[in-house]
Short mmCIF file of C-alpha atoms in Angstrom, two decimals:
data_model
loop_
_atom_site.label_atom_id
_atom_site.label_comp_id
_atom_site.label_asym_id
_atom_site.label_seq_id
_atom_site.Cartn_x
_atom_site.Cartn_y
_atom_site.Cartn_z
CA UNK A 8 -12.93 -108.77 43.92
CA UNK A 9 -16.51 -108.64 42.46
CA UNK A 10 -18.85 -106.35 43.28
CA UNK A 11 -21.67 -107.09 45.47
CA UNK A 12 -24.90 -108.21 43.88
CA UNK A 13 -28.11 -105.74 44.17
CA UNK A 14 -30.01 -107.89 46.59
CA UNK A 15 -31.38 -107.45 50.37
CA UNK A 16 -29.48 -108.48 53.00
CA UNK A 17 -30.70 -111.77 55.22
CA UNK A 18 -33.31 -111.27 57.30
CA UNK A 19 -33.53 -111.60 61.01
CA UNK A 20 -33.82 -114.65 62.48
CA UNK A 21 -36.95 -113.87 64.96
CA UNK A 22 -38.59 -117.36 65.34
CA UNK A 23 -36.51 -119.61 68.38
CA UNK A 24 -37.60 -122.72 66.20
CA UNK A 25 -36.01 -122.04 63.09
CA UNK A 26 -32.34 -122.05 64.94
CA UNK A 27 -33.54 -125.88 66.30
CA UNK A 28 -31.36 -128.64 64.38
CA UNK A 29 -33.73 -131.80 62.98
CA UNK A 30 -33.04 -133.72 66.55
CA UNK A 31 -34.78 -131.11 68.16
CA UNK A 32 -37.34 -130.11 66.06
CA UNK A 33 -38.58 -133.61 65.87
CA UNK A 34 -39.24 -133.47 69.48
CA UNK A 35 -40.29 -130.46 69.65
CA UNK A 36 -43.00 -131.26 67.26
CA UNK A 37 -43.63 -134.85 68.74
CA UNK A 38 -44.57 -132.72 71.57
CA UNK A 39 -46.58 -130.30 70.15
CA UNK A 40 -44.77 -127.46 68.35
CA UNK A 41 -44.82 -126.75 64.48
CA UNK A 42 -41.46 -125.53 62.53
CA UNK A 43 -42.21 -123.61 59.59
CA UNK A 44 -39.05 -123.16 56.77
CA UNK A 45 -38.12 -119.87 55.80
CA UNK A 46 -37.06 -119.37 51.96
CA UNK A 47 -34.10 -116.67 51.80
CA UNK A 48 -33.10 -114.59 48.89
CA UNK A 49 -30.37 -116.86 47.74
CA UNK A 50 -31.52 -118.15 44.83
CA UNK A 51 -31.75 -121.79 46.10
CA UNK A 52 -35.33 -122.75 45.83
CA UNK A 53 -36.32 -123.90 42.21
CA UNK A 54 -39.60 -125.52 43.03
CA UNK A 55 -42.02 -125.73 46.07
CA UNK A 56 -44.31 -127.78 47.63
CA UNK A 57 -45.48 -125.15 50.53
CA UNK A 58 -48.62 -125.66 50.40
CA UNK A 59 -48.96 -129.68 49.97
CA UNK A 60 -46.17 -129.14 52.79
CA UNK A 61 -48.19 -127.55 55.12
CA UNK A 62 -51.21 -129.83 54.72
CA UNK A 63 -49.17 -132.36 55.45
CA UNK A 64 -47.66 -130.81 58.62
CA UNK A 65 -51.34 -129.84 59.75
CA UNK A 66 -52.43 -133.60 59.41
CA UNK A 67 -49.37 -134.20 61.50
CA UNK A 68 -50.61 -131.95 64.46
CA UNK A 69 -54.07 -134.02 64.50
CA UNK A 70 -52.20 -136.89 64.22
CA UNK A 71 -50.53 -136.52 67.74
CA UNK A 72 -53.60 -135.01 69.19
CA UNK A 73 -54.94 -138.56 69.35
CA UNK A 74 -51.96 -139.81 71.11
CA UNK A 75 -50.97 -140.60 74.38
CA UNK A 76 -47.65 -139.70 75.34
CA UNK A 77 -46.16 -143.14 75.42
CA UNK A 78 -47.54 -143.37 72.16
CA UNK A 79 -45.83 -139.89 71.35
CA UNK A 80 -42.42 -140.93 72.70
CA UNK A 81 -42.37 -144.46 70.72
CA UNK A 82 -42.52 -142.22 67.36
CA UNK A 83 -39.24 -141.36 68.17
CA UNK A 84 -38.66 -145.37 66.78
CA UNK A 85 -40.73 -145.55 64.48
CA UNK A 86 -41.01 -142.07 62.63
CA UNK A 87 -37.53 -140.45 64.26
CA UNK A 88 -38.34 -137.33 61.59
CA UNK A 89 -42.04 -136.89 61.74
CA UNK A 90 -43.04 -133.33 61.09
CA UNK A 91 -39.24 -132.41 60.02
CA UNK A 92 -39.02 -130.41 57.09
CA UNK A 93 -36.29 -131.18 53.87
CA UNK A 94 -35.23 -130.49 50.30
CA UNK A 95 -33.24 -131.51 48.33
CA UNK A 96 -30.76 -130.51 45.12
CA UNK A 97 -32.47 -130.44 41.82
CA UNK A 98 -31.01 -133.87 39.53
CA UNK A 99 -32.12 -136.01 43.05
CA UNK A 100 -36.00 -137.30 42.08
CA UNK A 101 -38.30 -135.19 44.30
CA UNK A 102 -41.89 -136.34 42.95
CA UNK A 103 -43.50 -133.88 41.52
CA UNK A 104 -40.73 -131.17 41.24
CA UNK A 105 -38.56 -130.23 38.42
CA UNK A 106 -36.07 -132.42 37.23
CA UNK A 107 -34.16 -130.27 34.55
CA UNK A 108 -30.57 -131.12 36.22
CA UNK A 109 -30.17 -127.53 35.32
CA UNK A 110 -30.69 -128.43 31.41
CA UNK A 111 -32.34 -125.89 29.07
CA UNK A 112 -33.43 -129.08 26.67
CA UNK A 113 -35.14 -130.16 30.32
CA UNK A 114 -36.85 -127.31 31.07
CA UNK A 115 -40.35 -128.02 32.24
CA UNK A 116 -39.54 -132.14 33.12
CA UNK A 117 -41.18 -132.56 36.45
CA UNK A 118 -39.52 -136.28 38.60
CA UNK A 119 -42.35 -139.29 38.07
CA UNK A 120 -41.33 -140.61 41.65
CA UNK A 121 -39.26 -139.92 44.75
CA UNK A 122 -35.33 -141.02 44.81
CA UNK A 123 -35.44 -144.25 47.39
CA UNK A 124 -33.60 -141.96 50.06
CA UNK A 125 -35.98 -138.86 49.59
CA UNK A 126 -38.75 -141.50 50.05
CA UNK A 127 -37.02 -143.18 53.20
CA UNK A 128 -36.75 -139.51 54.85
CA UNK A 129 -40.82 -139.32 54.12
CA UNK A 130 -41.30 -142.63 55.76
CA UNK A 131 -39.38 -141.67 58.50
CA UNK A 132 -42.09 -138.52 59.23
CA UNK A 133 -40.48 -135.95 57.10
CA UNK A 134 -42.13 -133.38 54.64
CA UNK A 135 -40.54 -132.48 51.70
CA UNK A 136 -40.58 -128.67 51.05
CA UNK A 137 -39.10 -128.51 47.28
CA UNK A 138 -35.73 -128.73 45.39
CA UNK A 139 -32.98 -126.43 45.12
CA UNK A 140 -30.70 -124.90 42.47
CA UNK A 141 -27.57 -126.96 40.29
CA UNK A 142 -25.66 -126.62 37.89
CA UNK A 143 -25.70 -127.82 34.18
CA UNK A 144 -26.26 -131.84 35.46
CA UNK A 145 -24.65 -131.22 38.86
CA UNK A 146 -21.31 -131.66 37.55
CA UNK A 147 -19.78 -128.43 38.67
CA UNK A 148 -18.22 -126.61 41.67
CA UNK A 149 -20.45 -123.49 40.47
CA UNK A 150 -24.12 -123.64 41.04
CA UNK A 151 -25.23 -122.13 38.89
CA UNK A 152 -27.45 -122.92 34.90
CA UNK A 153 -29.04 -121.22 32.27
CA UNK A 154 -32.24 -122.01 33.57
CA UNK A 155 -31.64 -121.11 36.96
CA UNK A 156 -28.98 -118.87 37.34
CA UNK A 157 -26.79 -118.03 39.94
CA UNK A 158 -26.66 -119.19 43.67
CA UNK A 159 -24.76 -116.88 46.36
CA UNK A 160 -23.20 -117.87 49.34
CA UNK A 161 -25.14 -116.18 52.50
CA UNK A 162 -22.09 -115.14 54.05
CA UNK A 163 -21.12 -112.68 51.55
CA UNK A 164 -23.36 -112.66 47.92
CA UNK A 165 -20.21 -112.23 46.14
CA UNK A 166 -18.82 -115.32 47.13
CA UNK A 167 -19.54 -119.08 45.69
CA UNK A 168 -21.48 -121.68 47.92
CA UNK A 169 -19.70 -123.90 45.92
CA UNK A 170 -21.57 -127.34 44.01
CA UNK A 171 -23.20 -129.14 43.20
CA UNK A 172 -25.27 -128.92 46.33
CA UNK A 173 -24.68 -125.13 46.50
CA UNK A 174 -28.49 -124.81 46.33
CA UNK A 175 -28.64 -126.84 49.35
CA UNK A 176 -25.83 -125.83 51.91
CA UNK A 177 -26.55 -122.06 51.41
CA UNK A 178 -30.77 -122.64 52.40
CA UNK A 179 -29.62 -125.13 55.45
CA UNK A 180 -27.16 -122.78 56.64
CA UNK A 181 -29.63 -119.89 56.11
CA UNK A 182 -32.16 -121.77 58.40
CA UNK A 183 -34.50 -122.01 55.30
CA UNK A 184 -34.30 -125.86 56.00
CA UNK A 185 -33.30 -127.92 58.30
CA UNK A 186 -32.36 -130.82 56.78
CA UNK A 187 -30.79 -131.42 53.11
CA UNK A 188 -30.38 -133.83 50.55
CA UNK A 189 -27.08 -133.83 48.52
CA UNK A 190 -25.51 -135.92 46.67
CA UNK A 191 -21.10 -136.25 46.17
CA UNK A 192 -19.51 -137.07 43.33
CA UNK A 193 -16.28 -135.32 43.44
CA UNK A 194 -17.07 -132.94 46.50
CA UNK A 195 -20.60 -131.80 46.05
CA UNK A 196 -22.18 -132.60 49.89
CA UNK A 197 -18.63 -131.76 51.53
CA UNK A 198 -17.60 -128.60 49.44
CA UNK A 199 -20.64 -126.54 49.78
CA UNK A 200 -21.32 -127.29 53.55
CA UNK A 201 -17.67 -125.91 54.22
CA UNK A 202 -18.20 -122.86 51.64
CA UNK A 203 -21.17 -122.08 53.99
CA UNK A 204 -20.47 -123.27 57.56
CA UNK A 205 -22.85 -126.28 57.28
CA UNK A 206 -22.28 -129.36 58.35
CA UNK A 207 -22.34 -132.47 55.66
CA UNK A 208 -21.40 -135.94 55.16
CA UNK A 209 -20.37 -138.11 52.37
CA UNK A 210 -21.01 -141.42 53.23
CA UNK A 211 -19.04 -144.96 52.06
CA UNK A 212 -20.10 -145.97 48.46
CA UNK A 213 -22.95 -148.31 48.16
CA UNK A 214 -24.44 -146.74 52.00
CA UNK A 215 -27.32 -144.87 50.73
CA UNK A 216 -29.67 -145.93 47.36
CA UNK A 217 -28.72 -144.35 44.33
CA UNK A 218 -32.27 -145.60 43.04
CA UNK A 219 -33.88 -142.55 41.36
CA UNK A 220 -30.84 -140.38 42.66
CA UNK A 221 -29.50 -138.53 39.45
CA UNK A 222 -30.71 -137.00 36.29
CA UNK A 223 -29.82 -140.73 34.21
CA UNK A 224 -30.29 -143.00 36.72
CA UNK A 225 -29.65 -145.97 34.40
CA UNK A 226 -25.93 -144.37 35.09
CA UNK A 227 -25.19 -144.96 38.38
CA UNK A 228 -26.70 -147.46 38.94
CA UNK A 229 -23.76 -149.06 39.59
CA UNK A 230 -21.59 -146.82 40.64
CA UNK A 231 -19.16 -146.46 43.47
CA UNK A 232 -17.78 -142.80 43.59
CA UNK A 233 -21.39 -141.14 43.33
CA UNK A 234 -22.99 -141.21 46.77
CA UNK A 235 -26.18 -139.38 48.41
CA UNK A 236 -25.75 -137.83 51.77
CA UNK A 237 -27.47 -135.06 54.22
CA UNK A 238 -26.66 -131.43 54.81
CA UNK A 239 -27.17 -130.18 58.35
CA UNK A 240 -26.75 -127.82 60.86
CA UNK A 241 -25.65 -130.14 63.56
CA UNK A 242 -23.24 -132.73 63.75
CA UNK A 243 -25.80 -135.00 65.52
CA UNK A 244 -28.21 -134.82 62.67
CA UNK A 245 -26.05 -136.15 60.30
CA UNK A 246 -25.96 -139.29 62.46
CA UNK A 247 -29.19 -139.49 62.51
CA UNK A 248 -30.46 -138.91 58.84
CA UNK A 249 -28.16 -141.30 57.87
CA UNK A 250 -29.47 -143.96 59.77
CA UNK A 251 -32.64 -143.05 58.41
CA UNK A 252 -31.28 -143.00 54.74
CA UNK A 253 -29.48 -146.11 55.35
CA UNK A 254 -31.13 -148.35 57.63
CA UNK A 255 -28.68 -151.25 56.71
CA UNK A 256 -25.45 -149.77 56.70
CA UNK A 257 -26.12 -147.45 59.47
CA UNK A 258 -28.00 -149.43 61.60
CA UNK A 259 -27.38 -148.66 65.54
CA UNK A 260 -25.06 -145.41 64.12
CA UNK A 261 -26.26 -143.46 67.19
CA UNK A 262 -24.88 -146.09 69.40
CA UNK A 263 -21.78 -146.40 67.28
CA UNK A 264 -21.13 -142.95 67.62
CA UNK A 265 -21.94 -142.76 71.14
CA UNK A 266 -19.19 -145.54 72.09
CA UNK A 267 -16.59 -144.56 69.86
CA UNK A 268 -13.27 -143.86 72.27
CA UNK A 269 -11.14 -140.95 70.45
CA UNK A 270 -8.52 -141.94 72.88
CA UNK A 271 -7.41 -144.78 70.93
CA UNK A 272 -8.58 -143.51 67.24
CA UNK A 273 -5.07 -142.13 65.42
CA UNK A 274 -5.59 -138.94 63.85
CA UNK A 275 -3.82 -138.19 61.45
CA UNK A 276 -3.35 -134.55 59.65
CA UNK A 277 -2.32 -132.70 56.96
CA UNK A 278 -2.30 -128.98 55.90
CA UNK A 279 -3.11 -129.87 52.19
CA UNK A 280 -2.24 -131.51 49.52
CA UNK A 281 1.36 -130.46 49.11
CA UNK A 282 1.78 -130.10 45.31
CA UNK A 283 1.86 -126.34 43.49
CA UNK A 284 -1.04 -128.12 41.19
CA UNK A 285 -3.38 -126.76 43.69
CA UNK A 286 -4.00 -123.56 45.90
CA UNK A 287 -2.11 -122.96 49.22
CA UNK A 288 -4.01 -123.32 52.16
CA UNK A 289 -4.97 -120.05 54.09
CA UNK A 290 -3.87 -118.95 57.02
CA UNK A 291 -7.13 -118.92 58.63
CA UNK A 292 -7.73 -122.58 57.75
CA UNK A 293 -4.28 -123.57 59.15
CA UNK A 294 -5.36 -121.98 62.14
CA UNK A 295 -8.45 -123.92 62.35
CA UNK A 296 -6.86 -127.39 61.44
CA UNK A 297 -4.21 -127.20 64.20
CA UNK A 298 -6.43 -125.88 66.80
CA UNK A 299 -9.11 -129.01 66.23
CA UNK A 300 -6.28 -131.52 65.72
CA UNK A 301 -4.93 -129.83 69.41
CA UNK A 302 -8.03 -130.02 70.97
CA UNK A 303 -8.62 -133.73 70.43
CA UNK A 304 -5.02 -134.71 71.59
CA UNK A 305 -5.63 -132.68 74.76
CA UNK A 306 -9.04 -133.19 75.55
CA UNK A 307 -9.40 -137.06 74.39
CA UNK A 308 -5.81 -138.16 74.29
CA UNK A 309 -5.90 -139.00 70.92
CA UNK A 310 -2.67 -140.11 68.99
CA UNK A 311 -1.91 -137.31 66.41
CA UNK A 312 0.64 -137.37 63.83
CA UNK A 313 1.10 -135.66 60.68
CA UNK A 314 0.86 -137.47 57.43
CA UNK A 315 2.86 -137.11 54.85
CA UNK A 316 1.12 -138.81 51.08
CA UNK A 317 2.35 -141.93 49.86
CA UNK A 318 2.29 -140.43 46.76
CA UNK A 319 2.81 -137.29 44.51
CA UNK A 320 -0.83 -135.28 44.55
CA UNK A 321 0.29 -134.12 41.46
CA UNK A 322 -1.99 -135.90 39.48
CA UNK A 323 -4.93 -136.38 41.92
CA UNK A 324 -7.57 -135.00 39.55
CA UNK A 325 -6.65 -137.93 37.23
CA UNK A 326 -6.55 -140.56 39.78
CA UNK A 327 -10.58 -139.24 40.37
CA UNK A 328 -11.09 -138.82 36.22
CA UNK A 329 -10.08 -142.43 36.10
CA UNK A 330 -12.14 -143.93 38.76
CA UNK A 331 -15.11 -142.14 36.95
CA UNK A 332 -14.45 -143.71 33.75
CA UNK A 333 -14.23 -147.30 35.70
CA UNK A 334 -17.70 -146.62 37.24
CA UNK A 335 -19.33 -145.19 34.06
CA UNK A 336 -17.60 -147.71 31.89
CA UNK A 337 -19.75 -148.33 28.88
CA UNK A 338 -21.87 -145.37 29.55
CA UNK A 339 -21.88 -141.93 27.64
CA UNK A 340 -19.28 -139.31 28.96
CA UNK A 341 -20.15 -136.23 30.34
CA UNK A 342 -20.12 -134.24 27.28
CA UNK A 343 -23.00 -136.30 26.16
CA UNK A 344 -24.91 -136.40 29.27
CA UNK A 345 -24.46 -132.25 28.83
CA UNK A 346 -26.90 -132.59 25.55
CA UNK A 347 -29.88 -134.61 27.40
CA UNK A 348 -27.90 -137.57 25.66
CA UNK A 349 -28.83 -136.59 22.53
CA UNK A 350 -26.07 -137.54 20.50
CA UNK A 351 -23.61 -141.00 21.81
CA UNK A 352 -19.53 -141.28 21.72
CA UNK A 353 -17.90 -143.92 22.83
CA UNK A 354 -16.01 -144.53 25.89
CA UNK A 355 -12.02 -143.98 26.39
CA UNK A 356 -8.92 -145.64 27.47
CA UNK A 357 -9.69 -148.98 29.71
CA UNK A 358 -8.84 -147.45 33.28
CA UNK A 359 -6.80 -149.89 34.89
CA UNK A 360 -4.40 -149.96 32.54
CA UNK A 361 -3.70 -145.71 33.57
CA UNK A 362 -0.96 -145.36 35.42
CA UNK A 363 -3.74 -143.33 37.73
CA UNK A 364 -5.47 -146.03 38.34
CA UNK A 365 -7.70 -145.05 41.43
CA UNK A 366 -7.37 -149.11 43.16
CA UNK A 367 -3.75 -149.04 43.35
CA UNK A 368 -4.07 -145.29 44.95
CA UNK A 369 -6.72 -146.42 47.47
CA UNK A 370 -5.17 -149.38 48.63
CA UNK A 371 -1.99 -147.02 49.29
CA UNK A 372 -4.02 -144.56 51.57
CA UNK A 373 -5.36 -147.46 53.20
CA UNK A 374 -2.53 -149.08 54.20
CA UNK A 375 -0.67 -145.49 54.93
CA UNK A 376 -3.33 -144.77 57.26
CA UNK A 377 -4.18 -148.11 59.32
CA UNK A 378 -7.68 -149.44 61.15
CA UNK A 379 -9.10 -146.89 64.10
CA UNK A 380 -8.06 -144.15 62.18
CA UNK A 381 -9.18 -140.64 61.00
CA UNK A 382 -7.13 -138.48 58.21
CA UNK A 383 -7.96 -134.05 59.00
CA UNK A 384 -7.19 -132.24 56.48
CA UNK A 385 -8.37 -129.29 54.96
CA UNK A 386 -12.01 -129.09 53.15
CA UNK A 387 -10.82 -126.91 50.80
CA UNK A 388 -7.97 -123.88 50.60
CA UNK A 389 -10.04 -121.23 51.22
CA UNK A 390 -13.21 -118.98 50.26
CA UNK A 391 -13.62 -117.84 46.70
CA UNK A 392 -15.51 -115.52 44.83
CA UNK A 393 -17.79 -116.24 41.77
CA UNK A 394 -16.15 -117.61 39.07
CA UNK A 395 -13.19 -117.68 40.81
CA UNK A 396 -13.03 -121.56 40.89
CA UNK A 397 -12.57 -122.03 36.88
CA UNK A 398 -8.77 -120.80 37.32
CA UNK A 399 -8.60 -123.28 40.06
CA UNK A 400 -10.47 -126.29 39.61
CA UNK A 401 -7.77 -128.48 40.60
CA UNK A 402 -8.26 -127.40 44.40
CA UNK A 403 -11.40 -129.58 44.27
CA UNK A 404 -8.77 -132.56 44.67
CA UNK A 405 -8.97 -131.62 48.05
CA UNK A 406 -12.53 -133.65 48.24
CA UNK A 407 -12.29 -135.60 45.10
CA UNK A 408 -9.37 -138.05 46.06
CA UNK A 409 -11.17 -139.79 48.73
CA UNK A 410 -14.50 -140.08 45.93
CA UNK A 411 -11.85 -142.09 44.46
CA UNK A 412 -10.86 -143.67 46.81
CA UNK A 413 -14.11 -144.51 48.53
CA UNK A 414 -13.71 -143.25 51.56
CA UNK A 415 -16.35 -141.77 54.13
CA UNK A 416 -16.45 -137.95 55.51
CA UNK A 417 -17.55 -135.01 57.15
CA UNK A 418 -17.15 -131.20 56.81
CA UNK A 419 -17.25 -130.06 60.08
CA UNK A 420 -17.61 -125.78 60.35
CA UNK A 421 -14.86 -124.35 63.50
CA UNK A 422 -16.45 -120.73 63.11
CA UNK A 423 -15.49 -117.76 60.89
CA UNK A 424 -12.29 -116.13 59.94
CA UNK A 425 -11.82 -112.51 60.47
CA UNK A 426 -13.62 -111.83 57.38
CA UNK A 427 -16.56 -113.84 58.38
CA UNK A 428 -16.40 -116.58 56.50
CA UNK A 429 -17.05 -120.44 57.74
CA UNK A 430 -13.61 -122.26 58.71
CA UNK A 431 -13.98 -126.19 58.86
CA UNK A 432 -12.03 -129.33 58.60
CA UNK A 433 -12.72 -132.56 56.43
CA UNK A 434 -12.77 -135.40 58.42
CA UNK A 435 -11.97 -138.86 56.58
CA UNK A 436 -12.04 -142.59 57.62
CA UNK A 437 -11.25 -145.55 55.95
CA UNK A 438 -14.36 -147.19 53.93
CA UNK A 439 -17.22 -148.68 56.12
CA UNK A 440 -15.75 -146.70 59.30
CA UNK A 441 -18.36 -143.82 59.15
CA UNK A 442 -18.82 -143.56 62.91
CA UNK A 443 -15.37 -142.43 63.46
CA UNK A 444 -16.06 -139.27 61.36
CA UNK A 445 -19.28 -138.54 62.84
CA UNK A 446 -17.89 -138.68 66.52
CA UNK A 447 -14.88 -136.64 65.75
CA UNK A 448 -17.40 -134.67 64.24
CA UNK A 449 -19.67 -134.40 67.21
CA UNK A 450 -16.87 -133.58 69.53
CA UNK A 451 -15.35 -130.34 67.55
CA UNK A 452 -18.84 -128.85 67.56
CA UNK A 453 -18.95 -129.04 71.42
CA UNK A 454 -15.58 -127.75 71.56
CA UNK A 455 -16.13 -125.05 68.24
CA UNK A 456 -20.10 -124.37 68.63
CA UNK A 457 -20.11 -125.92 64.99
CA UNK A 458 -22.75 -124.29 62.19
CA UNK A 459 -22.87 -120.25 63.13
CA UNK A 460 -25.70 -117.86 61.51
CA UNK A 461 -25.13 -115.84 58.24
CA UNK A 462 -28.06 -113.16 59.53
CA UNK A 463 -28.56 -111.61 62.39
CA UNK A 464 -30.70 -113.49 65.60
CA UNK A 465 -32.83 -111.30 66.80
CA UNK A 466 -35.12 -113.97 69.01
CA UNK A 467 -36.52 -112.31 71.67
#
């Protein structure tokens, strides 16, 4: 165990609006009241925009003083976020903000424009506060760079928020924002939000505009396993940033969601990935898992039913390594991207011909797990301190498999363990069936109370 870091606790949570979720606050504000972000000592924040953000949120206020309140209520339409404030992780394009990806040979690069979801959110009413802390590229469970050091989880400082959205999950859960922008690649919306009791979801590939959505966007442009999602303290507020993010794909969502009958969606479950290659799950997350997959057999008559893989998880991490070098084929590896692609290499082994290969593994899961389905399973094994994921980077399969295999989900929080840390579930559906995690989602918060503060509430 590591010792805890010099720095001050939390503070209180004294303002009522700060605990709102985005839903709320954008009523609230529709109707009058401001929400002003807090930034807490976690070292998320890596550039601000307070002050252009306030401006902004002032010219807001006289904005609705001119209307009626018809004219008020039809916002809700037409700018469903107005007033809401939002960040988002460092290597997504914030205009204006840096854009380092965490890279000393980038220090000082400020974005030249706004990533198309970060400039859907603004068109949708909401003001963008800053960006927060990554790691080297966001390509690590760590956040944490050379240029900006070290992020802490605020449930316990000695403990990781996890990556690459670490920044991100640790200020949302913190009430320092409401809303976040992260993106998933192997874990990196998911992983965090469980690491601090946050909700998140990873949405299916193509969903939400990669334009202007990673530090080389010529990259991904095409890619499949990369996708950018929100970070939220509310299960309903995924549902609804998404459809702002993706107003194709996610059109009607709310309605979706709203009609979704859990009596006749299978869940299916698992208590991890069932291969020494990775961690055991904890006790405490057992615990959790069983008492969520109970609760929606009793209380919705859903069909449960424990799965067992169609394959060895052995080798999961390669089934992921090999759908990344089918998405970034003919583009630099990693290691290159690590140098500000100063120096190229070329490109390995064709992937399909891997015995890995991540289509054959996808179209297994899929057919294992059939239509009107969800898969629970744990987010990941348990807590862990700083550094401690290096030894164990193969848990991260947990979240990276269904990267690979396209699929949607959700990390939904069911409280804290006795230590008081954040339990949770991952919540999975098959491609294009995003709903089905969202109103799973939305029904274990009403039953679990969902996202729970790190710091003491003292609203009076």
């Amino acid at each position: 165990m590591l010792f805890a870091p010099n720095l001050p606790p939390l503070p209180p949570i004294t303002d009522p609006i700060l605990l709102q979720d985005c839903t709320a606050l954008a009523e609230w504000i529709r109707k009058g009241k401001r929400a002003k972000a807090v930034n807490v000592s976690l070292n998320a924040v890596v550039d601000e925009r307070y002050e252009a953000a306030l401006k902004e949120a002032r010219e807001v206020d006289r904005r609705l003083a001119t209307l009626t309140e018809a004219q008020r209520e039809a916002l809700k339409e037409t700018k469903p976020l107005l007033g809401v404030p939002f960040t988002c992780k460092e290597v997504v394009m914030m205009q204006g903000m840096n854009h380092t990806g965490g890279l000393v040979t980038r220090k000082g690069i400020k974005a030249n424009a706004d990533a198309e979801a970060n400039t859907k959110l603004k068109q949708a009413g909401a003001i963008a506060l800053g960006v927060t802390n990554v790691p080297e590229i966001g390509i690590w469970c760590e956040t944490t760079s050379t240029v900006y050091g070290r992020s802490n989880n605020p449930y316990d400082f000695t403990r990781t928020p996890g990556g690459s959205s670490g920044g991100e999950s640790g200020l949302v859960s913190s009430c320092g924002t409401p809303l976040s922008v992260g993106s998933d690649v192997g874990g990196s919306i998911r992983m965090p939000a469980f690491f601090t009791g946050a909700f998140g979801h990873k949405p299916s590939s193509e969903w939400v505009s990669l334009i202007n959505g990673a530090m080389f966007p010529e990259k991904v442009k095409n890619s499949r396993v990369l996708v950018i999602g929100p970070l939220c303290r509310s299960a309903r507020d995924l549902t609804l940033t998404l459809e702002v993010m993706a107003p194709l794909k996610a059109k009607g969502m709310r309605s979706k969601v709203d009609n979704t009958n859990l009596s006749k969606v299978k869940i299916w479950w698992v208590e991890g990935l069932d291969t020494p290659a990775v961690s055991p799950t904890s006790a405490a997350q057992k615990k959790a898992l069983k008492e969520a997959v109970t609760y929606l057999n009793q209380a919705y008559g859903a069909r449960t039913e424990r799965m067992t893989w169609p394959w060895d998880l052995t080798n999961t991490y390669l089934v992921w390594s090999n759908k990344m070098r089918d998405d970034y084929k003919g583009q630099p590896p990693t290691s290159v991207d690590m140098m500000n692609r100063k120096k190229l290499s070329k490109v390995g082994e064709e992937p399909k011909n891997s015995p890995h290969y991540w289509k054959n593994k996808k179209k297994m899961l899929i057919d294992k797990l059939g239509s009107n389905s969800v898969l629970i399973l744990p987010m990941m094994p348990r807590h862990y301190y700083h550094n401690e994921l290096l030894p164990n980077v193969l848990d991260v399969s947990h979240t990276a498999l269904f990267n690979a295999t396209e699929m949607p989900g959700s990390s939904v929080p069911l409280g804290l363990d006795k230590e008081g840390m954040p339990t949770g579930v991952q919540v999975v559906a098959l491609p294009e069936n995003d709903h089905l995690c969202l109103a799973v989602a939305e029904a274990l918060e009403k039953k679990f109370g969902g996202w729970v503060s790190p710091s003491p509430i003292a609203v009076k």
